[in-house]
Amino acid sequence: MSPALWDGLHRVSTATLTSELLRAGLRNTFLTGVKPLKPDQRLVGYAFTLRYIPSREDLDFQVDYDNTRDPQRLAVEAMGERQVLVIDARGELAAASFGHILATRIQQRGAAGLVTDGALRDASRMNTLTLPVYCAGVHGTTSSVRHRAVDANVPIGCAGVAIFPGDVIVGDEDGVVAIPSALAEDIAQKAIEREQLETYILGRVESGESIVGVYPPDERTIMDYRASLDPDGHG
Amino acid sequence: MSPALWDGLHRVSTATLTSELLRAGLRNTFLTGVKPLKPDQRLVGYAFTLRYIPSREDLDFQVDYDNTRDPQRLAVEAMGERQVLVIDARGELAAASFGHILATRIQQRGAAGLVTDGALRDASRMNTLTLPVYCAGVHGTTSSVRHRAVDANVPIGCAGVAIFPGDVIVGDEDGVVAIPSALAEDIAQKAIEREQLETYILGRVESGESIVGVYPPDERTIMDYRASLDPDGHG
Amino acid sequence: MSPALWDGLHRVSTATLTSELLRAGLRNTFLTGVKPLKPDQRLVGYAFTLRYIPSREDLDFQVDYDNTRDPQRLAVEAMGERQVLVIDARGELAAASFGHILATRIQQRGAAGLVTDGALRDASRMNTLTLPVYCAGVHGTTSSVRHRAVDANVPIGCAGVAIFPGDVIVGDEDGVVAIPSALAEDIAQKAIEREQLETYILGRVESGESIVGVYPPDERTIMDYRASLDPDGHG
Amino acid sequence: MSPALWDGLHRVSTATLTSELLRAGLRNTFLTGVKPLKPDQRLVGYAFTLRYIPSREDLDFQVDYDNTRDPQRLAVEAMGERQVLVIDARGELAAASFGHILATRIQQRGAAGLVTDGALRDASRMNTLTLPVYCAGVHGTTSSVRHRAVDANVPIGCAGVAIFPGDVIVGDEDGVVAIPSALAEDIAQKAIEREQLETYILGRVESGESIVGVYPPDERTIMDYRASLDPDGHG
Amino acid sequence: MSPALWDGLHRVSTATLTSELLRAGLRNTFLTGVKPLKPDQRLVGYAFTLRYIPSREDLDFQVDYDNTRDPQRLAVEAMGERQVLVIDARGELAAASFGHILATRIQQRGAAGLVTDGALRDASRMNTLTLPVYCAGVHGTTSSVRHRAVDANVPIGCAGVAIFPGDVIVGDEDGVVAIPSALAEDIAQKAIEREQLETYILGRVESGESIVGVYPPDERTIMDYRASLDPDGHG
Amino acid sequence: MSPALWDGLHRVSTATLTSELLRAGLRNTFLTGVKPLKPDQRLVGYAFTLRYIPSREDLDFQVDYDNTRDPQRLAVEAMGERQVLVIDARGELAAASFGHILATRIQQRGAAGLVTDGALRDASRMNTLTLPVYCAGVHGTTSSVRHRAVDANVPIGCAGVAIFPGDVIVGDEDGVVAIPSALAEDIAQKAIEREQLETYILGRVESGESIVGVYPPDERTIMDYRASLDPDGHG
């Protein structure tokens, strides 16, 4: 993706991206119930997935994790720049699915964000990070009571949405959308253009016009919009 | 409703109004799970209802709405001053039920507020409006994926409460209460009086008194309260 | 509990306490879904429990409570310093379980906090208290529509956790943990020590180190940590 | 309660009893979601309540219960004839709340039934009992994983309904209704009469009549009904 | 719809119909969570819709309904042959949405069935009807505690599916599917044909063949299937 | 596992197995909410796992599956004798997760059973199979609307329980328990013995004895039990 598109993705809303994905035939791309820890954060990156299953006492509940074998720990030390850790925590909200020391580590490694359909702990410390963090809840209990990491970079479900490694993950105040990598450039381009048009429409509605003919725009409004982009008519 | 009562409704809490409705025999008037987008907002207006059903692919999912026929769009352009758009979105949180351009338009038309038991999108832009907005969630996906508007100004259920067109809708930080129009003046009057009494009681509790005899107030406390309203005894 | 430990409990996180309880074999000590009204509040105190059952019209729904017999009212006037009112509201979110005048009263009596797995009303007034308040929701309807208090200072369940009178209740931004009284000193001591170690570990991770050997700490890291506590080696 | 009324309660439906309770002002008397293990069973008896809270590892999870101290075991050996064990299991469906050996024992002691808003285990063996059993689910895991009995014969909530010791519990294929003991004779009498009338009305509807004038019955229909009870007019 | 198609609809499964609707682009046509009262029943008819909202004490909770004005009662006496009463009860399971005397009446009027996304009462008497009945639960409490009928033969949502008056409603042991009236003949025709093919495929799988080439059928299997329909090759 | 143990597993209940797993420290082995299609069926076999994620329109929703590449189809043709297909359908109940033709095929291949935490379709045809089938619901819609199979024979979560390929899966009328393969022989042996003891205890309770000293059995009862196994004292 070109730097311009990548930059543009930081400015378009997840609402606009979701609408462009719908125009492309994809209805189920927004993660229901996953919210930003800090409302004004923006997230753009490539999905690095991590899959959890329920824990079992003979395998988990260890006090200390084995950093040379535990898939969660291996994932943390494998993440690179522009990658977003996306965790399939099965929507489990009765224990955390990640903690702030690991979040600090992936931030240090250049990660672009953290997304889970489970809970997080240490919310107050998480809030001191610059890393954009999205979760479905907060819980003080450590992950091993409910979760065992089993593999990374496989296709997962997260908050009801299919996530493949490499999908483009975008987050804003509403939440998180996953764009299939093959569609990402096209969707980004269209969303950036669409948002320009909607800003123009919003301006007219804010000035007191009816939505009739304006939203959705009829041909006349589209023409006016184009003229507004090129006020001198040199287009 | 007299301007004084109308003004008074902006100062009484939904908790006090709900209690007065309970004294009148109505137990189920507060919209469970519907929250303000901005905590300090206040809402007072008359219900203008809009009813949604699940969408169906051969009818919905159009990219553009027909402003001359779609009941949602007709409702937007029919709303007047002091009216609150109340949407029956069946508690559906997996898509939005209204967007910020339409919300801007009803604000321009003088609408008093927007209430839905579904989700909204573009929360960050919604937050720039002066329109008080209440919803049960946030979701980036456009409404047509889940919703189809079928009619307006019919009785609806919203968040488990019966709403009739013209009901008085009041919102504060706790959420939203619906007052049947026939009871509205009486309930408003009693709530304003009740809140005065509770402020007096609170003052005594804040000064360290026991609740015994004070909350609920016994005859002596009521007498003291009345005296406090008329400190010179001129009654 | 010694004053030093008591003070220390105000600084350790519920996440650390929950982990120490897990090391002691207790997995289910954090109240799922119970959130602070104000994010930056801290809570430490002893549980004073209050048990609700569903209300019934021939017993409840009175306009005024009898302060000489109602268990809720008797509890309010029985609470002492360092006590936290913990309400078993059966997770019911369709009515409030406590109001702001009573909360003001227990604050006046020196109570350390208020915790409920139900809803609260008058959130905006609750927010003006210094009392730390935790709840699972907000609802404008008074408690008698759904709740009847039946007894106090009995073992209860709250948000899925067993609470016995006298348990040590600790709350922070994540939520609330209950420490059985018999374990409280030991858990507090270990959590305070653990948090020191985690602060040290976090510092190293923030400086860019890998988690390998550091989190969990290997022997070398533990030795470095101990040296850091005693930089002159006079240990 | 007279033997005739007691017998009558075995023939009236929970639907009719619930309607008579509603006429007396009580709306919330039927246990939502609690179903009979065997559809054709009938239950009539007096409530013997048992209260559970969440279990905790340092108190529960024992392999064997102490029959001299555990409130569940003491309750089993305290139950008498015509009593129905009603368990407040907090709606917890992820473990059983009672097993078939204890159910066999209360059947031997003459108990009239078993009702829980939790789950039961050993459904196939439970089905061999003559004891009427109602539950909200089935789960193979023993109760101590989730439940600890704390007291008996206190007021409880069960499936959202207040149950006091001594309430009259009636069950049929729809489920279970709780009749406050003070109202039981009156409600039973009225329900028996009401059901006779409804049988008459049903007969007329089955013969092809419109519901107009018949259901609800107008004065003429009531007169015809009375005549039908006394076909010779000797009334 | 031709009598042959109508008859055929009684033999094809809702699974097959749902798949044909999916091929036509409609994904959301099966009513989630609505189950037959009697497993072996079959339902085919045209939707006659009835819409409920939450009840309110000043309007409802009457002991007796007004048969000349209540929309529920008017609907009962307006239903004709081949019509299925489909009730939008908002998924409310804490009270019934219809009772057995009214069900008897619509059976007498020739109705083809009863479908609700709420609960029913008097299940044991409902089971004596020949009318096919589908519901989401059973509850002893009469409908007025939760429901007020507001209109009939308007578009509704039922169990998450859009239902328009006149839609073809088909039910079997799995549950209920709604076929938009404009598509009904085409879908019925294709489903009948598809089911013939699947019966052929099932026969081959039952005889021990692999699914490869058979399910889905490749060209050869299709040819074999056609030959099987015309064993003498006279086509 | 020896043939005797294997046979024994067909007679012990999931309740007894779950209790033995609890004695071994494993609390979470029974699949909450997964029920047998036919109550009297028994299931014993080794887990063959299949993992689903949410479907996406550009990848799924095909009318026909590719039997040479689709993981679901490959799994079907890879299953062997004594294997139980265990599907991680994420608890999704708004579409089926498997159909009757594929179920017929795995029955033909000698599979021991089918378990899913999602829904199934064609329940009436599923019921004609001898294959024991367990599911969390029934839905007429084909799986591709919600599910995409991604891999087989990996660790999964199913109904909140960790399932590893090769785990011993046992089902009865209550539902399904998963026994880790390393523990299976030991748990089976203990459960068979335990059930013998419980049958003896049940006999004594059925004969009218108190549970005191009998359940749990004291030393005397254990001695009597042993004598009962060896009535001639030749032990």
XYZ file of N, CA and C in Angstrom, chain F residues 115-202:
264
model
N -20.292 -34.094 17.681
C -20.516 -33.136 18.768
C -20.214 -31.744 18.231
N -21.119 -30.788 18.466
C -20.876 -29.397 18.061
C -21.432 -28.461 19.105
N -20.746 -27.352 19.312
C -21.315 -26.321 20.188
C -22.119 -25.306 19.375
N -22.374 -25.631 18.130
C -23.257 -24.838 17.289
C -24.576 -25.574 17.085
N -25.256 -25.223 16.008
C -26.556 -25.832 15.703
C -26.408 -26.885 14.608
N -27.436 -27.699 14.467
C -27.538 -28.653 13.368
C -28.844 -28.403 12.620
N -28.909 -28.884 11.381
C -30.146 -28.769 10.614
C -30.645 -30.159 10.246
N -31.829 -30.215 9.749
C -32.398 -31.502 9.355
C -32.504 -32.437 10.551
N -32.987 -31.899 11.672
C -33.045 -32.701 12.890
C -33.850 -33.980 12.683
N -34.900 -33.901 11.901
C -35.731 -35.113 11.758
C -34.960 -36.206 11.014
N -34.143 -35.819 10.039
C -33.332 -36.846 9.349
C -32.151 -37.277 10.209
N -31.551 -36.339 10.929
C -30.461 -36.690 11.851
C -30.950 -37.781 12.821
N -32.196 -37.670 13.215
C -32.744 -38.616 14.183
C -32.884 -40.031 13.651
N -32.799 -40.195 12.325
C -32.898 -41.549 11.771
C -31.539 -42.254 11.758
N -30.474 -41.517 12.059
C -29.136 -42.130 12.092
C -28.945 -42.923 13.389
N -28.045 -43.881 13.358
C -27.646 -44.543 14.603
C -26.503 -43.771 15.274
N -25.839 -42.910 14.501
C -24.750 -42.079 15.031
C -25.247 -41.226 16.200
N -24.572 -41.300 17.361
C -24.968 -40.382 18.444
C -24.577 -38.951 18.094
N -25.525 -38.026 18.242
C -25.318 -36.645 17.837
C -25.648 -35.723 19.010
N -24.733 -34.781 19.280
C -24.927 -33.781 20.345
C -24.739 -32.392 19.763
N -25.644 -31.469 20.109
C -25.542 -30.111 19.580
C -26.141 -29.131 20.575
N -25.903 -27.838 20.314
C -26.414 -26.797 21.207
C -27.682 -26.157 20.672
N -28.130 -26.562 19.470
C -29.333 -25.965 18.924
C -29.660 -26.554 17.573
N -30.756 -26.085 17.003
C -31.211 -26.531 15.687
C -31.477 -25.282 14.866
N -31.024 -25.265 13.610
C -31.261 -24.111 12.741
C -31.304 -24.584 11.306
N -32.249 -24.062 10.530
C -32.430 -24.529 9.166
C -31.411 -24.011 8.171
N -30.646 -22.973 8.518
C -29.763 -22.314 7.555
C -28.440 -23.066 7.424
N -27.974 -23.179 6.186
C -26.739 -23.925 5.930
C -25.526 -23.218 6.549
N -24.487 -23.994 6.821
C -23.377 -23.479 7.629
C -22.628 -22.318 6.988
N -22.572 -22.240 5.659
C -21.705 -21.239 5.030
C -22.148 -19.807 5.319
N -23.375 -19.604 5.754
C -23.819 -18.242 6.076
C -23.080 -17.697 7.298
N -22.622 -18.583 8.143
C -21.934 -18.143 9.364
C -20.541 -18.752 9.548
N -20.296 -19.899 8.945
C -19.083 -20.655 9.286
C -18.200 -20.924 8.079
N -16.908 -20.952 8.328
C -15.926 -21.425 7.359
C -14.957 -22.347 8.102
N -14.847 -23.591 7.638
C -13.901 -24.516 8.261
C -12.487 -24.094 7.890
N -11.582 -24.056 8.878
C -10.201 -23.665 8.552
C -9.162 -24.743 8.827
N -9.353 -25.555 9.852
C -8.424 -26.675 9.992
C -9.002 -27.766 10.874
N -8.327 -28.908 10.856
C -8.807 -30.080 11.576
C -7.680 -30.640 12.419
N -8.075 -31.347 13.463
C -7.109 -31.982 14.360
C -6.083 -31.025 14.943
N -6.599 -29.871 15.348
C -5.848 -28.925 16.178
C -6.604 -28.805 17.498
N -5.944 -28.330 18.556
C -6.686 -28.093 19.803
C -7.769 -27.046 19.569
N -8.936 -27.279 20.117
C -10.039 -26.325 19.973
C -10.709 -26.107 21.330
N -11.549 -25.088 21.388
C -12.512 -24.950 22.454
C -13.862 -25.375 21.922
N -14.614 -26.115 22.724
C -15.969 -26.506 22.322
C -16.857 -26.361 23.549
N -17.817 -25.467 23.478
C -18.741 -25.232 24.591
C -17.975 -24.925 25.881
N -16.866 -24.195 25.750
C -16.123 -23.743 26.917
C -15.104 -24.723 27.451
N -14.889 -25.845 26.753
C -13.958 -26.881 27.216
C -12.842 -27.040 26.186
N -11.610 -27.199 26.666
C -10.488 -27.480 25.769
C -10.603 -28.908 25.258
N -10.508 -29.076 23.931
C -10.535 -30.418 23.331
C -9.279 -30.581 22.498
N -8.502 -31.620 22.798
C -7.320 -31.936 21.996
C -7.633 -33.184 21.175
N -7.084 -33.263 19.962
C -7.292 -34.479 19.170
C -6.872 -35.699 19.995
N -7.703 -36.716 19.995
C -7.390 -37.922 20.746
C -7.974 -37.964 22.146
N -8.501 -36.844 22.645
C -9.197 -36.893 23.930
C -10.329 -37.917 23.853
N -10.611 -38.554 24.986
C -11.726 -39.512 25.002
C -13.014 -38.747 25.293
N -13.953 -38.883 24.379
C -15.219 -38.156 24.447
C -16.305 -39.148 24.863
N -17.021 -38.834 25.945
C -18.093 -39.711 26.406
C -19.374 -38.887 26.523
N -20.470 -39.456 26.039
C -21.748 -38.756 26.109
C -22.856 -39.650 26.624
N -23.762 -39.039 27.379
C -24.979 -39.745 27.793
C -26.133 -38.751 27.772
N -27.191 -39.044 28.516
C -28.374 -38.179 28.454
C -28.090 -36.773 28.980
N -27.168 -36.621 29.935
C -26.835 -35.288 30.443
C -26.095 -34.444 29.401
N -25.213 -35.092 28.618
C -24.410 -34.377 27.646
C -23.062 -35.031 27.476
N -22.013 -34.220 27.291
C -20.720 -34.719 26.834
C -19.597 -34.282 27.769
N -18.677 -35.225 28.086
C -17.479 -34.912 28.852
C -16.252 -35.269 28.010
N -15.192 -34.449 28.146
C -13.936 -34.723 27.435
C -12.872 -35.138 28.451
N -12.281 -36.316 28.255
C -11.246 -36.829 29.161
C -9.900 -36.730 28.450
N -8.944 -35.958 29.014
C -7.618 -35.868 28.366
C -7.054 -37.273 28.162
N -6.438 -37.503 27.027
C -6.047 -38.874 26.677
C -5.087 -39.472 27.705
N -4.204 -38.659 28.265
C -3.231 -39.191 29.220
C -3.890 -39.698 30.496
N -5.050 -39.172 30.812
C -5.737 -39.547 32.043
C -6.829 -40.575 31.813
N -7.097 -40.926 30.568
C -8.344 -41.619 30.252
C -8.449 -42.976 30.937
N -7.389 -43.768 30.897
C -7.484 -45.112 31.499
C -7.743 -45.016 32.992
N -6.990 -44.162 33.646
C -7.120 -44.024 35.089
C -8.516 -43.532 35.473
N -8.992 -42.515 34.773
C -10.322 -41.956 35.076
C -11.400 -43.008 34.810
N -11.263 -43.733 33.715
C -12.274 -44.748 33.376
C -12.341 -45.800 34.475
N -11.177 -46.280 34.894
C -11.114 -47.312 35.932
C -11.786 -46.833 37.210
N -11.428 -45.624 37.637
C -11.974 -45.090 38.891
C -13.477 -44.835 38.785
N -13.908 -44.379 37.632
C -15.333 -44.077 37.474
C -16.161 -45.351 37.517
N -15.637 -46.404 36.908
C -16.365 -47.684 36.924
C -16.497 -48.176 38.359
N -15.413 -48.084 39.110
C -15.461 -48.508 40.514
C -16.398 -47.611 41.331
N -16.278 -46.328 41.111
C -17.104 -45.378 41.860
C -18.593 -45.637 41.613
N -18.906 -45.930 40.370
C -20.317 -46.112 40.043
C -20.878 -47.362 40.733
N -20.067 -48.376 40.865
C -20.492 -49.569 41.613
C -20.836 -49.192 43.057
N -19.935 -48.412 43.663
C -20.172 -47.969 45.034
C -21.442 -47.124 45.128
N -21.633 -46.233 44.156
C -22.819 -45.356 44.212
C -24.108 -46.158 44.014
N -24.037 -47.181 43.205
C -25.211 -48.036 43.031
C -25.558 -48.711 44.362
N -24.534 -49.159 45.060
C -24.752 -49.763 46.379
C -25.363 -48.739 47.346
N -24.795 -47.514 47.366
C -25.314 -46.452 48.248
C -26.762 -46.125 47.895
N -27.016 -46.017 46.611
C -28.374 -45.709 46.164
C -29.363 -46.767 46.651
